[in-house]
Amino acid sequence: MRIAIYPGSFDPVHLGHLDLIQRGEKLVDKLVVAVLHNPDKRAAFSVAERMEMLREMTKDMPKIEVDSFDGLLVDYARKKKAQFIVRGVRAFSDFEFEFQMALMNRKLAPELETVFLMPKEKYSAVSSKLVREIGHFGGDLHELLPESLLDRVVTGLRKQ
Ligand SMILES: Nc1ncnc2c1ncn2[C@@H]1O[C@H](COP(=O)(O)OP(=O)(O)OP(=O)(O)O)[C@@H](O)[C@H]1O
Ligand SMILES: [Mg+2]
């Protein structure tokens, strides 16, 4: 069974993430979308809310499992018996950080392969940070979020 982990903060999930999940699921038998619980980073949505939104978005995608983790990604990947990590690269700006992390994870777990996927061009500038900023100021999020999550995200971000 080919298992991959797609880790991230997903605060909140957006169409760029969905694009990557759709590409990733074609490559494996199971894709675990894993919300990183990072107590050092102030989040807009709780881990439980982020997982709920991911579950809603992927409810018709049988290969997707939604989970959360803390600690080292390589330890979590071993626990899930995953052979691959999926990450996205939007632009050169993502490259350096992703490259460093992939090499570090390879040092820690040589058996684990990081796979990079590129989103559809129109999502190449979409980030959760952008969603949070636009949402905070009451801007239009239709192009960035799945329809089913729009109200929830808009309401959550207005309260910030
Ligand atoms: N629009 C996108 N296209 C392709 N990959 C993406 C996109 N947005 C995020 N990713 C990738 O998804 C993974 C998880 O990213 P993360 O949860 O940090 O999302 P983010 O949108 O970058 O959020 P933030 O703005 O809070 O950092 C990373 O590998 C990131 O490069
Ligand atoms: Mg990011």
Coordinates of C-alpha atoms and ligand atoms in Angstrom, one line a residue:
M1 CA 0.0 0.0 0.0
R2 CA 1.4 3.4 -1.1
I3 CA 0.8 5.9 1.7
A4 CA 1.7 9.6 1.6
I5 CA 1.5 12.3 4.2
Y6 CA 0.6 15.9 3.1
P7 CA 1.5 18.0 6.2
G8 CA 0.7 21.6 6.7
S9 CA -1.0 24.1 8.9
F10 CA -4.1 24.5 6.7
D11 CA -5.1 27.6 8.6
P12 CA -7.5 27.6 6.8
V13 CA -7.5 25.1 3.9
H14 CA -7.9 26.8 0.4
L15 CA -8.2 25.8 -3.3
G16 CA -4.4 25.6 -3.7
H17 CA -4.3 22.9 -1.1
L18 CA -7.3 21.1 -2.8
D19 CA -5.5 21.2 -6.1
L20 CA -2.5 19.6 -4.5
I21 CA -4.6 16.9 -2.7
Q22 CA -6.3 16.0 -6.0
R23 CA -2.9 15.6 -7.7
G24 CA -1.4 13.7 -4.8
E25 CA -4.2 11.2 -4.4
K26 CA -3.6 10.0 -8.0
L27 CA -0.2 8.8 -7.0
V28 CA -1.0 6.7 -3.9
D29 CA -3.5 4.4 -2.2
K30 CA -3.9 6.6 0.8
L31 CA -3.1 10.3 1.3
V32 CA -3.1 11.5 4.9
V33 CA -3.7 15.2 5.1
A34 CA -2.1 16.0 8.5
V35 CA -2.6 19.3 10.3
L36 CA 0.5 20.3 12.2
H37 CA -0.3 21.3 15.8
N38 CA 2.2 24.1 16.4
P39 CA 1.7 25.7 19.8
D40 CA 4.2 28.4 19.0
K41 CA 2.2 29.8 16.1
R42 CA -1.0 31.7 16.8
A43 CA -3.6 30.3 14.5
A44 CA -6.8 31.7 13.2
F45 CA -8.6 28.4 13.4
S46 CA -8.2 25.6 16.0
V47 CA -6.8 22.3 14.9
A48 CA -10.2 20.7 15.4
E49 CA -11.8 23.4 13.1
R50 CA -9.1 23.0 10.5
M51 CA -9.6 19.2 10.5
E52 CA -13.4 19.6 10.2
M53 CA -13.0 21.9 7.2
L54 CA -10.6 19.4 5.5
R55 CA -13.0 16.6 6.2
E56 CA -15.9 18.5 4.7
M57 CA -13.8 19.4 1.6
T58 CA -12.6 15.8 1.0
K59 CA -15.8 13.9 2.0
D60 CA -16.2 12.4 -1.5
M61 CA -12.5 11.5 -1.8
P62 CA -12.2 7.9 -0.4
K63 CA -8.4 7.9 -0.5
I64 CA -8.1 10.9 1.8
E65 CA -7.6 10.6 5.6
V66 CA -7.6 13.7 7.7
D67 CA -5.5 13.7 10.9
S68 CA -3.3 15.9 13.1
F69 CA 0.1 15.6 14.5
D70 CA 2.8 17.3 16.6
G71 CA 6.5 16.7 16.9
L72 CA 8.7 15.5 14.1
L73 CA 7.1 14.8 10.8
V74 CA 9.4 11.8 10.2
D75 CA 8.2 10.2 13.5
Y76 CA 4.6 10.7 12.4
A77 CA 5.3 9.4 8.9
R78 CA 6.8 6.2 10.4
K79 CA 3.8 5.8 12.7
K80 CA 1.5 6.1 9.7
K81 CA 3.7 3.7 7.7
A82 CA 4.0 6.3 4.9
Q83 CA 6.7 6.1 2.2
F84 CA 6.1 9.6 0.9
I85 CA 5.7 13.2 1.9
V86 CA 3.8 15.5 -0.4
R87 CA 4.6 19.2 -0.5
G88 CA 3.7 22.0 -2.8
V89 CA 5.9 24.6 -4.5
R90 CA 4.2 27.7 -5.7
A91 CA 7.1 29.8 -6.7
F92 CA 10.8 30.2 -6.1
S93 CA 10.0 31.8 -2.8
D94 CA 8.8 28.4 -1.5
F95 CA 11.8 26.5 -2.9
E96 CA 14.5 27.3 -0.4
F97 CA 12.5 26.4 2.7
E98 CA 11.0 23.3 1.1
F99 CA 14.4 22.2 -0.1
Q100 CA 16.0 22.6 3.3
M101 CA 13.2 20.7 5.0
A102 CA 13.3 17.9 2.4
L103 CA 17.0 17.4 2.9
M104 CA 16.7 17.5 6.7
N105 CA 13.9 15.0 6.6
R106 CA 16.0 12.8 4.4
K107 CA 18.8 12.9 6.9
L108 CA 16.4 11.9 9.6
A109 CA 14.6 9.2 7.6
P110 CA 16.4 8.1 4.4
E111 CA 13.6 5.7 3.5
L112 CA 11.0 8.6 3.2
E113 CA 10.8 10.4 -0.1
T114 CA 9.5 13.9 -0.5
V115 CA 7.5 14.5 -3.6
F116 CA 6.9 18.1 -4.8
L117 CA 3.8 19.0 -6.8
M118 CA 2.9 22.2 -8.6
P119 CA -0.6 23.6 -8.5
K120 CA -2.6 24.9 -11.4
E121 CA -1.2 28.3 -12.4
K122 CA -4.2 30.2 -11.1
Y123 CA -3.5 28.9 -7.6
S124 CA 0.2 29.7 -7.6
A125 CA -0.3 32.8 -5.6
V126 CA -2.9 31.5 -3.1
S127 CA -1.9 31.0 0.5
S128 CA -3.7 30.8 3.8
K129 CA -2.0 34.0 4.8
L130 CA -3.7 35.7 1.9
V131 CA -7.0 34.2 2.8
R132 CA -6.7 35.4 6.4
E133 CA -5.8 38.9 5.4
I134 CA -8.6 39.2 2.8
G135 CA -11.1 37.6 5.2
H136 CA -10.1 39.9 8.0
F137 CA -10.9 43.0 5.9
G138 CA -14.1 41.5 4.5
G139 CA -12.8 41.0 1.0
D140 CA -14.2 38.5 -1.5
L141 CA -12.9 34.9 -1.0
H142 CA -14.8 33.1 -3.7
E143 CA -11.8 32.5 -5.9
L144 CA -9.7 31.1 -3.1
L145 CA -12.0 28.8 -1.1
P146 CA -14.3 25.9 -1.9
E147 CA -18.0 27.1 -1.9
S148 CA -18.9 24.7 1.0
L149 CA -16.4 26.4 3.4
L150 CA -16.9 30.0 2.4
D151 CA -19.4 31.0 5.1
R152 CA -17.5 29.3 7.8
V153 CA -14.2 30.8 7.0
V154 CA -15.6 34.3 6.4
T155 CA -17.4 34.2 9.8
G156 CA -14.3 32.8 11.6
L157 CA -12.0 35.5 10.1
R158 CA -14.3 38.4 10.8
K159 CA -14.1 37.6 14.5
Q160 CA -10.3 37.9 14.6
Ligands
LIG1 N1 -1.5 27.5 -3.6 C1 -0.7 26.5 -3.4 N2 -0.2 25.7 -4.4 C2 0.6 24.7 -4.1 N3 1.0 24.3 -2.9 C3 0.6 25.0 -1.9 C4 -0.3 26.1 -2.0 N4 -0.5 26.7 -0.8 C5 0.2 25.9 0.1 N5 0.8 24.9 -0.5 C6 1.7 23.9 0.0 O1 1.0 23.2 1.0 C7 1.9 22.8 2.1 C8 1.2 23.3 3.4 O2 1.2 24.7 3.4 P1 0.6 25.6 4.5 O3 -0.3 24.9 5.4 O4 1.7 26.4 5.1 O5 -0.2 26.6 3.6 P2 0.0 28.1 3.2 O6 -1.0 28.5 2.3 O7 1.5 28.3 2.8 O8 -0.3 28.8 4.6 P3 0.5 30.0 5.3 O9 0.2 31.2 4.4 O10 -0.2 30.1 6.6 O11 1.9 29.7 5.4 C9 3.2 23.5 1.8 O12 4.0 22.5 1.1 C10 2.9 24.6 0.8 O13 3.9 24.9 -0.1
MG2 MG 3.0 28.3 4.3

